Protein backbone atom coordinates (compact mmCIF):
# COMPACT_ATOMS: atom_id res chain seq x y z
CA UNK A 1 0.00 0.00 0.00
CA UNK A 2 2.63 2.50 1.10
CA UNK A 3 6.37 1.65 0.97
CA UNK A 4 7.13 4.09 3.75
CA UNK A 5 4.32 2.63 5.84
CA UNK A 6 5.78 -0.87 5.50
CA UNK A 7 9.10 0.38 6.87
CA UNK A 8 7.34 2.08 9.79
CA UNK A 9 5.54 -1.16 10.64
CA UNK A 10 8.81 -3.11 10.64
CA UNK A 11 10.38 -0.67 13.07
CA UNK A 12 7.19 -0.52 15.10
CA UNK A 13 7.78 -4.15 16.06
CA UNK A 14 11.07 -3.15 17.63
CA UNK A 15 9.34 -0.47 19.67
CA UNK A 16 6.52 -2.67 20.97
CA UNK A 17 8.20 -2.93 24.39
CA UNK A 18 9.35 0.38 25.79
CA UNK A 19 10.50 1.99 28.98
CA UNK A 20 8.48 4.67 30.75
CA UNK A 21 11.01 7.49 31.15
CA UNK A 22 10.10 9.38 28.00
CA UNK A 23 11.09 12.90 27.07
CA UNK A 24 8.55 15.67 27.61
CA UNK A 25 7.95 18.41 25.03
CA UNK A 26 7.95 22.04 26.13
CA UNK A 27 7.36 24.44 23.22
CA UNK A 28 9.14 27.78 23.54
CA UNK A 29 8.28 29.57 20.31
CA UNK A 30 6.86 29.07 16.83
CA UNK A 31 6.83 30.82 13.49
CA UNK A 32 5.38 34.32 13.25
CA UNK A 33 2.53 33.29 10.94
CA UNK A 34 0.88 30.01 11.98
CA UNK A 35 -1.45 28.07 9.70
CA UNK A 36 -4.82 27.48 11.43
CA UNK A 37 -5.82 23.80 11.30
CA UNK A 38 -8.42 21.65 13.03
CA UNK A 39 -7.67 18.01 13.78
CA UNK A 40 -11.06 16.53 14.62
CA UNK A 41 -11.27 13.52 17.00
CA UNK A 42 -11.52 10.43 14.82
CA UNK A 43 -14.82 8.56 14.76
CA UNK A 44 -14.77 5.00 16.06
CA UNK A 45 -16.71 1.87 15.13
CA UNK A 46 -16.08 -0.99 17.54
CA UNK A 47 -16.28 -2.14 21.14
CA UNK A 48 -12.61 -2.58 22.03
CA UNK A 49 -10.90 0.29 23.82
CA UNK A 50 -8.59 2.33 21.59
CA UNK A 51 -4.94 2.35 22.69
CA UNK A 52 -4.27 5.94 21.59
CA UNK A 53 -6.06 9.13 20.58
CA UNK A 54 -4.77 9.35 17.02
CA UNK A 55 -6.12 12.84 16.35
CA UNK A 56 -4.41 14.19 19.47
CA UNK A 57 -1.05 12.74 18.39
CA UNK A 58 -1.44 14.27 14.92
CA UNK A 59 -2.35 17.63 16.44
CA UNK A 60 0.64 17.48 18.79
CA UNK A 61 2.97 16.65 15.90
CA UNK A 62 1.77 19.54 13.77
CA UNK A 63 1.87 22.05 16.64
CA UNK A 64 5.38 20.88 17.57
CA UNK A 65 6.57 21.77 14.08
CA UNK A 66 5.92 25.40 15.01
CA UNK A 67 4.05 26.03 11.75
CA UNK A 68 0.47 25.26 12.77
CA UNK A 69 -2.09 26.69 15.17
CA UNK A 70 -4.58 24.00 16.23
CA UNK A 71 -8.23 24.81 16.83
CA UNK A 72 -9.11 23.64 20.40
CA UNK A 73 -11.54 20.74 20.55
CA UNK A 74 -13.72 22.65 22.98
CA UNK A 75 -14.31 25.29 20.29
CA UNK A 76 -15.35 22.86 17.55
CA UNK A 77 -18.97 23.25 16.47
CA UNK A 78 -19.15 19.72 15.08
CA UNK A 79 -16.94 16.64 14.95
CA UNK A 80 -17.41 14.93 11.58
CA UNK A 81 -15.51 11.79 10.60
CA UNK A 82 -16.37 11.85 6.88
CA UNK A 83 -16.60 14.67 4.34
CA UNK A 84 -20.34 14.25 3.80
CA UNK A 85 -20.87 15.41 7.38
CA UNK A 86 -18.61 18.46 7.14
CA UNK A 87 -20.24 21.89 7.30
CA UNK A 88 -17.53 24.15 5.94
CA UNK A 89 -19.18 27.28 7.32
CA UNK A 90 -18.53 25.97 10.85
CA UNK A 91 -14.81 25.90 10.17
CA UNK A 92 -14.83 29.29 8.45
CA UNK A 93 -16.37 30.74 11.61
CA UNK A 94 -13.48 29.26 13.57
CA UNK A 95 -11.04 30.72 11.00
CA UNK A 96 -9.55 27.32 10.28
CA UNK A 97 -7.89 27.00 6.87
CA UNK A 98 -7.74 23.20 6.91
CA UNK A 99 -9.50 20.31 8.64
CA UNK A 100 -8.22 16.80 9.26
CA UNK A 101 -10.94 14.20 9.75
CA UNK A 102 -10.72 10.45 10.16
CA UNK A 103 -12.17 7.21 11.39
CA UNK A 104 -11.08 4.06 13.18
CA UNK A 105 -12.77 0.70 12.63
CA UNK A 106 -12.12 -2.38 14.75
CA UNK A 107 -11.49 -5.42 12.51
CA UNK A 108 -12.26 -9.04 13.32
CA UNK A 109 -8.58 -10.08 13.15
CA UNK A 110 -7.71 -7.82 16.10
CA UNK A 111 -6.37 -5.00 13.96
CA UNK A 112 -7.82 -1.56 13.31
CA UNK A 113 -8.53 0.20 10.01
CA UNK A 114 -7.66 3.87 10.15
CA UNK A 115 -8.80 6.35 7.53
CA UNK A 116 -8.02 10.06 7.25
CA UNK A 117 -8.72 13.00 4.99
CA UNK A 118 -7.37 16.55 4.70
CA UNK A 119 -9.90 19.19 3.67
CA UNK A 120 -9.40 22.73 2.39
CA UNK A 121 -11.95 25.01 4.06
CA UNK A 122 -11.63 27.83 1.52
CA UNK A 123 -12.08 25.66 -1.60
CA UNK A 124 -14.40 23.22 0.23
CA UNK A 125 -12.58 20.32 -1.39
CA UNK A 126 -10.34 17.50 -0.16
CA UNK A 127 -6.60 18.04 -0.43
CA UNK A 128 -6.06 14.36 0.37
CA UNK A 129 -8.94 11.95 -0.17
CA UNK A 130 -9.50 9.08 2.22
CA UNK A 131 -6.46 6.85 2.72
CA UNK A 132 -6.76 3.69 4.77
CA UNK A 133 -4.19 1.89 6.90
CA UNK A 134 -4.61 -1.40 8.75
CA UNK A 135 -2.58 -1.55 11.95
CA UNK A 136 -2.19 -3.56 15.11
CA UNK A 137 -2.74 -2.01 18.52
CA UNK A 138 1.00 -1.52 19.06
CA UNK A 139 1.32 0.52 15.85
CA UNK A 140 -1.23 3.24 16.64
CA UNK A 141 1.43 5.87 17.25
CA UNK A 142 3.17 4.88 14.01
CA UNK A 143 -0.09 5.38 12.12
CA UNK A 144 -0.59 8.79 13.73
CA UNK A 145 2.94 9.94 12.85
CA UNK A 146 2.41 8.69 9.30
CA UNK A 147 -0.73 10.81 8.99
CA UNK A 148 1.16 13.81 10.41
CA UNK A 149 3.88 13.30 7.80
CA UNK A 150 1.33 13.25 4.98
CA UNK A 151 -0.50 16.36 6.20
CA UNK A 152 2.75 18.24 6.75
CA UNK A 153 4.01 17.40 3.27
CA UNK A 154 0.74 18.28 1.57
CA UNK A 155 0.66 21.71 3.21
CA UNK A 156 4.36 22.64 3.16
CA UNK A 157 5.78 20.70 0.23
CA UNK A 158 8.43 19.25 2.59
CA UNK A 159 8.36 15.60 3.68
CA UNK A 160 7.47 15.26 7.34
CA UNK A 161 9.87 13.74 9.87
CA UNK A 162 7.40 12.73 12.57
CA UNK A 163 7.89 9.00 11.87
CA UNK A 164 11.63 9.18 12.47
CA UNK A 165 13.51 8.34 15.69
CA UNK A 166 16.15 9.92 17.87
CA UNK A 167 19.12 8.37 19.66
CA UNK A 168 20.45 9.90 22.84
CA UNK A 169 22.46 9.09 25.95
CA UNK A 170 21.13 9.47 29.49
CA UNK A 171 23.20 9.62 32.66
CA UNK A 172 21.38 8.47 35.78
CA UNK A 173 22.09 7.67 39.41
CA UNK A 174 24.95 8.59 41.71
CA UNK A 175 27.36 11.14 40.21
CA UNK A 176 30.29 9.13 41.54
CA UNK A 177 29.05 5.93 39.91
CA UNK A 178 26.51 6.88 37.21
CA UNK A 179 24.75 4.57 34.81
CA UNK A 180 24.91 5.44 31.12
CA UNK A 181 22.09 4.39 28.80
CA UNK A 182 21.88 4.66 25.05
CA UNK A 183 18.22 5.06 24.19
CA UNK A 184 16.14 5.33 21.03
CA UNK A 185 12.69 6.94 20.92
CA UNK A 186 10.13 8.44 18.58
CA UNK A 187 10.99 11.92 17.35
CA UNK A 188 8.49 13.30 19.88
CA UNK A 189 10.26 11.53 22.76
CA UNK A 190 7.64 8.82 23.25
CA UNK A 191 8.29 5.07 23.44
CA UNK A 192 11.91 5.20 24.57
CA UNK A 193 13.78 1.92 24.72
CA UNK A 194 17.22 1.27 26.16
CA UNK A 195 19.54 -0.39 23.65
CA UNK A 196 22.78 -0.26 25.67
CA UNK A 197 23.49 0.13 29.40
CA UNK A 198 26.97 0.70 30.80
CA UNK A 199 28.77 1.87 33.93
CA UNK A 200 31.25 3.65 31.67
CA UNK A 201 30.58 6.52 29.23
CA UNK A 202 28.72 6.08 25.92
CA UNK A 203 29.43 8.71 23.26
CA UNK A 204 28.82 9.75 19.66
CA UNK A 205 25.88 7.58 18.57
CA UNK A 206 25.11 7.73 14.84
CA UNK A 207 22.66 6.11 12.44
CA UNK A 208 23.35 4.11 9.30
CA UNK A 209 21.76 5.53 6.15
CA UNK A 210 18.91 3.00 6.22
CA UNK A 211 18.29 3.43 9.96
CA UNK A 212 18.76 -0.27 10.70
CA UNK A 213 22.14 -0.01 12.42
CA UNK A 214 23.86 2.37 14.79
CA UNK A 215 27.48 3.04 15.68
CA UNK A 216 28.71 4.45 18.97
CA UNK A 217 31.67 4.73 21.32
CA UNK A 218 31.55 2.85 24.59
CA UNK A 219 34.31 2.81 27.17
CA UNK A 220 35.57 -0.49 28.56
CA UNK A 221 38.11 -0.45 31.34
CA UNK A 222 38.42 3.30 30.75
CA UNK A 223 39.37 2.81 27.10
CA UNK A 224 37.14 3.96 24.21
CA UNK A 225 35.99 1.36 21.69
CA UNK A 226 33.71 1.68 18.66
CA UNK A 227 30.75 -0.66 18.17
CA UNK A 228 28.20 -1.29 15.44
CA UNK A 229 24.82 -2.60 16.56
CA UNK A 230 21.78 -3.83 14.66
CA UNK A 231 18.75 -2.26 16.29
CA UNK A 232 16.17 -4.93 15.59
CA UNK A 233 18.23 -7.86 16.89
CA UNK A 234 20.58 -6.09 19.32
CA UNK A 235 23.53 -7.90 17.69
CA UNK A 236 26.70 -5.93 18.40
CA UNK A 237 30.13 -5.94 16.77
CA UNK A 238 33.27 -4.22 18.06
CA UNK A 239 35.05 -2.69 15.09
CA UNK A 240 37.76 -0.45 16.55
CA UNK A 241 39.88 -1.10 19.61
CA UNK A 242 43.22 0.36 18.60
CA UNK A 243 45.74 1.77 21.01
CA UNK A 244 44.76 5.29 22.09
CA UNK A 245 41.66 7.10 20.88
CA UNK A 246 38.85 5.33 19.01
CA UNK A 247 36.11 7.87 18.49
CA UNK A 248 33.44 9.82 16.59
CA UNK A 249 32.06 7.19 14.16
CA UNK A 250 30.04 8.61 11.26
CA UNK A 251 28.31 6.53 8.57
CA UNK A 252 28.86 7.27 4.90
CA UNK A 253 25.70 8.04 2.89
CA UNK A 254 25.84 4.63 1.16
CA UNK A 255 26.24 2.84 4.49
CA UNK A 256 29.40 1.04 3.39
CA UNK A 257 31.97 3.00 5.39
CA UNK A 258 32.51 4.71 8.69
CA UNK A 259 34.58 7.84 9.15
CA UNK A 260 36.23 7.75 12.56
CA UNK A 261 38.98 9.27 14.66
CA UNK A 262 41.99 7.19 15.68
CA UNK A 263 45.20 8.12 17.45
CA UNK A 264 46.89 4.76 16.91
CA UNK A 265 49.72 6.61 15.12
CA UNK A 266 50.09 9.01 18.07
CA UNK A 267 48.04 11.93 16.72
CA UNK A 268 44.23 12.08 16.34
CA UNK A 269 43.49 11.74 12.62
CA UNK A 270 40.47 11.05 10.40
CA UNK A 271 40.25 7.53 8.96
CA UNK A 272 37.64 5.65 6.95
CA UNK A 273 36.79 2.02 7.59
CA UNK A 274 35.16 -0.14 4.94
CA UNK A 275 32.76 -2.20 7.00
CA UNK A 276 32.55 -5.31 4.79
CA UNK A 277 36.31 -5.74 4.36
CA UNK A 278 37.56 -3.90 7.47
CA UNK A 279 39.91 -1.96 5.17
CA UNK A 280 41.23 1.11 7.02
CA UNK A 281 42.38 4.21 5.17
CA UNK A 282 44.02 7.27 6.72
CA UNK A 283 42.44 10.45 5.38
CA UNK A 284 44.30 13.26 7.19
CA UNK A 285 47.96 13.68 8.10
CA UNK A 286 48.67 16.74 10.22
CA UNK A 287 50.30 17.51 13.53
CA UNK A 288 47.09 19.25 14.72
CA UNK A 289 44.10 17.45 16.23
CA UNK A 290 41.58 16.35 13.56
CA UNK A 291 38.27 15.08 14.93
CA UNK A 292 34.43 14.98 14.67
CA UNK A 293 34.06 13.86 11.03
CA UNK A 294 30.73 14.03 9.21
CA UNK A 295 30.02 13.10 5.59
CA UNK A 296 28.61 15.41 2.97
CA UNK A 297 25.27 14.14 1.59
CA UNK A 298 26.82 13.04 -1.71
CA UNK A 299 29.68 11.21 0.01
CA UNK A 300 32.34 13.19 -1.87
CA UNK A 301 33.59 15.12 1.13
CA UNK A 302 33.96 14.95 4.90
CA UNK A 303 33.69 17.97 7.16
CA UNK A 304 35.62 17.81 10.42
CA UNK A 305 36.97 19.86 13.31
CA UNK A 306 40.65 20.77 13.44
CA UNK A 307 42.81 23.24 15.35
CA UNK A 308 45.41 23.36 12.59
CA UNK A 309 44.69 27.09 12.22
CA UNK A 310 45.33 27.80 15.90
CA UNK A 311 41.82 27.28 17.27
CA UNK A 312 39.12 24.73 16.41
CA UNK A 313 37.38 25.43 13.10
CA UNK A 314 35.62 23.37 10.44
CA UNK A 315 37.52 22.01 7.45
CA UNK A 316 36.43 20.05 4.38
CA UNK A 317 38.28 16.97 3.18
CA UNK A 318 37.90 15.79 -0.42
CA UNK A 319 37.55 12.01 -0.13
CA UNK A 320 39.30 11.24 -3.45
CA UNK A 321 42.14 13.78 -3.47
CA UNK A 322 42.43 14.18 0.32
CA UNK A 323 42.73 17.94 -0.25
CA UNK A 324 41.72 19.96 2.83
CA UNK A 325 40.26 23.47 2.91
CA UNK A 326 38.94 25.62 5.73
CA UNK A 327 35.18 26.24 5.78
CA UNK A 328 34.35 28.39 8.84
CA UNK A 329 35.81 31.78 9.69
CA UNK A 330 33.29 33.48 12.00
CA UNK A 331 33.26 32.99 15.76
CA UNK A 332 36.00 32.24 18.25
CA UNK A 333 35.71 28.58 17.31
CA UNK A 334 33.42 26.15 15.46
CA UNK A 335 33.01 22.45 16.20
CA UNK A 336 30.77 19.40 15.55
CA UNK A 337 29.75 20.23 11.97
CA UNK A 338 26.76 18.62 10.27
CA UNK A 339 25.34 19.34 6.80
CA UNK A 340 21.68 19.57 5.83
CA UNK A 341 20.51 16.80 3.47
CA UNK A 342 20.55 19.15 0.47
CA UNK A 343 24.15 20.20 1.17
CA UNK A 344 23.16 23.88 1.32
CA UNK A 345 23.78 24.59 5.01
CA UNK A 346 26.38 23.69 7.59
CA UNK A 347 25.32 23.47 11.23
CA UNK A 348 28.03 23.92 13.87
CA UNK A 349 28.54 24.65 17.54
CA UNK A 350 30.00 28.17 17.56
CA UNK A 351 31.68 29.89 20.49
CA UNK A 352 31.46 33.63 20.85
CA UNK A 353 32.77 35.05 24.09
CA UNK A 354 31.87 32.62 26.84
CA UNK A 355 28.83 31.01 25.22
CA UNK A 356 28.40 28.06 22.88
CA UNK A 357 25.48 28.25 20.46
CA UNK A 358 24.18 26.34 17.44
CA UNK A 359 24.94 28.27 14.26
CA UNK A 360 23.93 27.83 10.61
CA UNK A 361 26.23 28.72 7.73
CA UNK A 362 24.99 29.09 4.16
CA UNK A 363 27.54 27.23 2.03
CA UNK A 364 26.73 29.32 -1.04
CA UNK A 365 26.79 32.81 0.44
CA UNK A 366 28.89 32.23 3.56
CA UNK A 367 26.24 33.97 5.70
CA UNK A 368 26.15 32.76 9.31
CA UNK A 369 23.09 32.82 11.58
CA UNK A 370 23.15 31.92 15.27
CA UNK A 371 20.05 29.79 15.92
CA UNK A 372 20.00 29.32 19.69
CA UNK A 373 20.09 31.47 22.81
CA UNK A 374 20.57 28.68 25.33
CA UNK A 375 23.79 28.03 27.20
CA UNK A 376 26.52 25.47 26.50
CA UNK A 377 24.83 24.03 23.40
CA UNK A 378 26.46 20.97 21.84
CA UNK A 379 26.06 17.91 19.60
CA UNK A 380 23.67 19.20 16.88
CA UNK A 381 21.96 16.67 14.63
CA UNK A 382 19.69 17.51 11.69
CA UNK A 383 16.27 16.03 10.85
CA UNK A 384 16.23 14.11 7.55
CA UNK A 385 14.00 16.74 5.93
CA UNK A 386 16.49 19.46 6.86
CA UNK A 387 13.92 21.55 8.74
CA UNK A 388 14.96 21.08 12.38
CA UNK A 389 18.10 20.63 14.48
CA UNK A 390 18.18 18.68 17.73
CA UNK A 391 21.00 19.46 20.17
CA UNK A 392 22.04 19.03 23.78
CA UNK A 393 22.02 21.96 26.18
CA UNK A 394 21.65 22.84 29.86
CA UNK A 395 18.39 23.97 31.50
CA UNK A 396 17.96 24.60 35.21
CA UNK A 397 21.22 22.84 35.93
CA UNK A 398 20.40 19.67 33.99
CA UNK A 399 21.39 18.32 30.62
CA UNK A 400 18.41 18.24 28.24
CA UNK A 401 17.68 18.00 24.53
CA UNK A 402 16.28 20.94 22.59
CA UNK A 403 15.13 21.49 19.02
CA UNK A 404 15.36 24.57 16.82
CA UNK A 405 14.24 25.13 13.24
CA UNK A 406 16.85 26.04 10.63
CA UNK A 407 15.37 29.53 10.43
CA UNK A 408 15.65 29.93 14.21
CA UNK A 409 11.93 30.67 14.72
CA UNK A 410 10.68 27.37 16.12
CA UNK A 411 12.11 26.17 19.45
CA UNK A 412 11.15 23.49 21.94
CA UNK A 413 12.75 21.46 24.73
CA UNK A 414 12.65 17.73 25.47
CA UNK A 415 13.72 17.35 29.10
CA UNK A 416 13.84 13.90 30.66
CA UNK A 417 12.27 12.94 33.97
CA UNK A 418 15.30 10.78 34.78
CA UNK A 419 18.84 12.12 34.69
CA UNK A 420 20.76 14.21 32.20
CA UNK A 421 20.35 13.76 28.44
CA UNK A 422 23.17 14.22 25.93
CA UNK A 423 24.53 13.18 22.52
CA UNK A 424 21.36 13.30 20.36
CA UNK A 425 21.29 11.85 16.86
CA UNK A 426 18.31 12.19 14.52
CA UNK A 427 17.55 9.14 12.36
CA UNK A 428 17.28 9.13 8.57
CA UNK A 429 14.07 8.12 6.85
CA UNK A 430 13.66 4.38 7.24
CA UNK A 431 14.10 2.41 4.02
Tab-separated table of C-alpha atoms in Angstrom, residues 14-185:
chain	number	residue	atom	x	y	z
A	14	UNK	CA	11.073	-3.150	17.634
A	15	UNK	CA	9.340	-0.467	19.675
A	16	UNK	CA	6.516	-2.671	20.965
A	17	UNK	CA	8.200	-2.928	24.389
A	18	UNK	CA	9.347	0.376	25.788
A	19	UNK	CA	10.498	1.995	28.981
A	20	UNK	CA	8.475	4.670	30.754
A	21	UNK	CA	11.014	7.485	31.148
A	22	UNK	CA	10.097	9.379	27.997
A	23	UNK	CA	11.087	12.900	27.074
A	24	UNK	CA	8.554	15.673	27.607
A	25	UNK	CA	7.949	18.411	25.033
A	26	UNK	CA	7.954	22.040	26.133
A	27	UNK	CA	7.359	24.442	23.224
A	28	UNK	CA	9.141	27.779	23.541
A	29	UNK	CA	8.285	29.570	20.308
A	30	UNK	CA	6.859	29.071	16.832
A	31	UNK	CA	6.829	30.816	13.493
A	32	UNK	CA	5.384	34.324	13.254
A	33	UNK	CA	2.527	33.292	10.941
A	34	UNK	CA	0.885	30.013	11.979
A	35	UNK	CA	-1.454	28.069	9.702
A	36	UNK	CA	-4.825	27.479	11.431
A	37	UNK	CA	-5.819	23.804	11.301
A	38	UNK	CA	-8.422	21.654	13.033
A	39	UNK	CA	-7.673	18.010	13.784
A	40	UNK	CA	-11.064	16.527	14.621
A	41	UNK	CA	-11.275	13.524	17.001
A	42	UNK	CA	-11.523	10.426	14.818
A	43	UNK	CA	-14.818	8.563	14.758
A	44	UNK	CA	-14.766	4.998	16.059
A	45	UNK	CA	-16.707	1.872	15.132
A	46	UNK	CA	-16.076	-0.989	17.537
A	47	UNK	CA	-16.283	-2.139	21.139
A	48	UNK	CA	-12.608	-2.582	22.031
A	49	UNK	CA	-10.904	0.291	23.816
A	50	UNK	CA	-8.591	2.331	21.592
A	51	UNK	CA	-4.940	2.353	22.693
A	52	UNK	CA	-4.269	5.936	21.593
A	53	UNK	CA	-6.056	9.127	20.583
A	54	UNK	CA	-4.766	9.352	17.018
A	55	UNK	CA	-6.116	12.836	16.347
A	56	UNK	CA	-4.410	14.190	19.469
A	57	UNK	CA	-1.055	12.741	18.394
A	58	UNK	CA	-1.440	14.268	14.918
A	59	UNK	CA	-2.347	17.632	16.438
A	60	UNK	CA	0.645	17.482	18.792
A	61	UNK	CA	2.975	16.653	15.898
A	62	UNK	CA	1.772	19.544	13.769
A	63	UNK	CA	1.871	22.053	16.638
A	64	UNK	CA	5.378	20.882	17.569
A	65	UNK	CA	6.571	21.767	14.077
A	66	UNK	CA	5.924	25.401	15.009
A	67	UNK	CA	4.050	26.029	11.751
A	68	UNK	CA	0.466	25.257	12.769
A	69	UNK	CA	-2.093	26.687	15.172
A	70	UNK	CA	-4.576	24.004	16.235
A	71	UNK	CA	-8.235	24.806	16.831
A	72	UNK	CA	-9.106	23.642	20.398
A	73	UNK	CA	-11.544	20.739	20.550
A	74	UNK	CA	-13.722	22.646	22.984
A	75	UNK	CA	-14.312	25.292	20.294
A	76	UNK	CA	-15.353	22.861	17.548
A	77	UNK	CA	-18.974	23.251	16.471
A	78	UNK	CA	-19.146	19.720	15.078
A	79	UNK	CA	-16.935	16.637	14.947
A	80	UNK	CA	-17.409	14.935	11.576
A	81	UNK	CA	-15.510	11.787	10.597
A	82	UNK	CA	-16.369	11.846	6.880
A	83	UNK	CA	-16.600	14.666	4.344
A	84	UNK	CA	-20.337	14.248	3.805
A	85	UNK	CA	-20.874	15.410	7.385
A	86	UNK	CA	-18.608	18.461	7.143
A	87	UNK	CA	-20.240	21.890	7.295
A	88	UNK	CA	-17.529	24.153	5.939
A	89	UNK	CA	-19.183	27.283	7.316
A	90	UNK	CA	-18.530	25.972	10.854
A	91	UNK	CA	-14.811	25.899	10.166
A	92	UNK	CA	-14.835	29.293	8.448
A	93	UNK	CA	-16.372	30.736	11.610
A	94	UNK	CA	-13.480	29.263	13.570
A	95	UNK	CA	-11.042	30.719	11.001
A	96	UNK	CA	-9.546	27.315	10.285
A	97	UNK	CA	-7.887	26.997	6.871
A	98	UNK	CA	-7.738	23.199	6.906
A	99	UNK	CA	-9.496	20.314	8.643
A	100	UNK	CA	-8.215	16.796	9.262
A	101	UNK	CA	-10.939	14.200	9.746
A	102	UNK	CA	-10.719	10.454	10.162
A	103	UNK	CA	-12.171	7.214	11.388
A	104	UNK	CA	-11.084	4.060	13.184
A	105	UNK	CA	-12.775	0.703	12.627
A	106	UNK	CA	-12.115	-2.381	14.745
A	107	UNK	CA	-11.494	-5.422	12.511
A	108	UNK	CA	-12.260	-9.044	13.319
A	109	UNK	CA	-8.585	-10.075	13.154
A	110	UNK	CA	-7.708	-7.821	16.104
A	111	UNK	CA	-6.374	-4.997	13.961
A	112	UNK	CA	-7.817	-1.557	13.308
A	113	UNK	CA	-8.529	0.202	10.008
A	114	UNK	CA	-7.657	3.865	10.150
A	115	UNK	CA	-8.800	6.351	7.527
A	116	UNK	CA	-8.021	10.058	7.250
A	117	UNK	CA	-8.719	12.997	4.988
A	118	UNK	CA	-7.367	16.548	4.696
A	119	UNK	CA	-9.902	19.192	3.669
A	120	UNK	CA	-9.397	22.734	2.385
A	121	UNK	CA	-11.955	25.008	4.057
A	122	UNK	CA	-11.629	27.825	1.515
A	123	UNK	CA	-12.080	25.659	-1.595
A	124	UNK	CA	-14.404	23.222	0.230
A	125	UNK	CA	-12.583	20.319	-1.391
A	126	UNK	CA	-10.335	17.502	-0.158
A	127	UNK	CA	-6.596	18.041	-0.432
A	128	UNK	CA	-6.055	14.362	0.373
A	129	UNK	CA	-8.939	11.952	-0.174
A	130	UNK	CA	-9.502	9.081	2.218
A	131	UNK	CA	-6.458	6.855	2.723
A	132	UNK	CA	-6.762	3.687	4.774
A	133	UNK	CA	-4.190	1.892	6.902
A	134	UNK	CA	-4.615	-1.404	8.746
A	135	UNK	CA	-2.577	-1.549	11.953
A	136	UNK	CA	-2.193	-3.559	15.114
A	137	UNK	CA	-2.735	-2.015	18.522
A	138	UNK	CA	1.002	-1.518	19.065
A	139	UNK	CA	1.320	0.517	15.846
A	140	UNK	CA	-1.228	3.237	16.645
A	141	UNK	CA	1.425	5.873	17.252
A	142	UNK	CA	3.168	4.877	14.014
A	143	UNK	CA	-0.086	5.378	12.120
A	144	UNK	CA	-0.594	8.785	13.732
A	145	UNK	CA	2.936	9.935	12.852
A	146	UNK	CA	2.412	8.689	9.298
A	147	UNK	CA	-0.733	10.809	8.987
A	148	UNK	CA	1.157	13.806	10.406
A	149	UNK	CA	3.881	13.302	7.801
A	150	UNK	CA	1.329	13.251	4.982
A	151	UNK	CA	-0.500	16.357	6.201
A	152	UNK	CA	2.753	18.243	6.753
A	153	UNK	CA	4.015	17.396	3.266
A	154	UNK	CA	0.737	18.279	1.565
A	155	UNK	CA	0.657	21.712	3.213
A	156	UNK	CA	4.356	22.640	3.160
A	157	UNK	CA	5.777	20.697	0.232
A	158	UNK	CA	8.427	19.255	2.587
A	159	UNK	CA	8.361	15.595	3.676
A	160	UNK	CA	7.469	15.255	7.341
A	161	UNK	CA	9.868	13.739	9.868
A	162	UNK	CA	7.404	12.729	12.574
A	163	UNK	CA	7.889	8.999	11.870
A	164	UNK	CA	11.627	9.183	12.473
A	165	UNK	CA	13.513	8.340	15.690
A	166	UNK	CA	16.153	9.919	17.868
A	167	UNK	CA	19.120	8.368	19.655
A	168	UNK	CA	20.448	9.898	22.845
A	169	UNK	CA	22.464	9.088	25.952
A	170	UNK	CA	21.128	9.474	29.488
A	171	UNK	CA	23.199	9.622	32.659
A	172	UNK	CA	21.383	8.465	35.776
A	173	UNK	CA	22.087	7.672	39.412
A	174	UNK	CA	24.947	8.593	41.713
A	175	UNK	CA	27.357	11.145	40.214
A	176	UNK	CA	30.294	9.129	41.540
A	177	UNK	CA	29.049	5.927	39.908
A	178	UNK	CA	26.513	6.880	37.212
A	179	UNK	CA	24.747	4.566	34.809
A	180	UNK	CA	24.914	5.441	31.117
A	181	UNK	CA	22.091	4.386	28.803
A	182	UNK	CA	21.882	4.663	25.045
A	183	UNK	CA	18.218	5.055	24.190
A	184	UNK	CA	16.136	5.330	21.032
A	185	UNK	CA	12.695	6.944	20.924
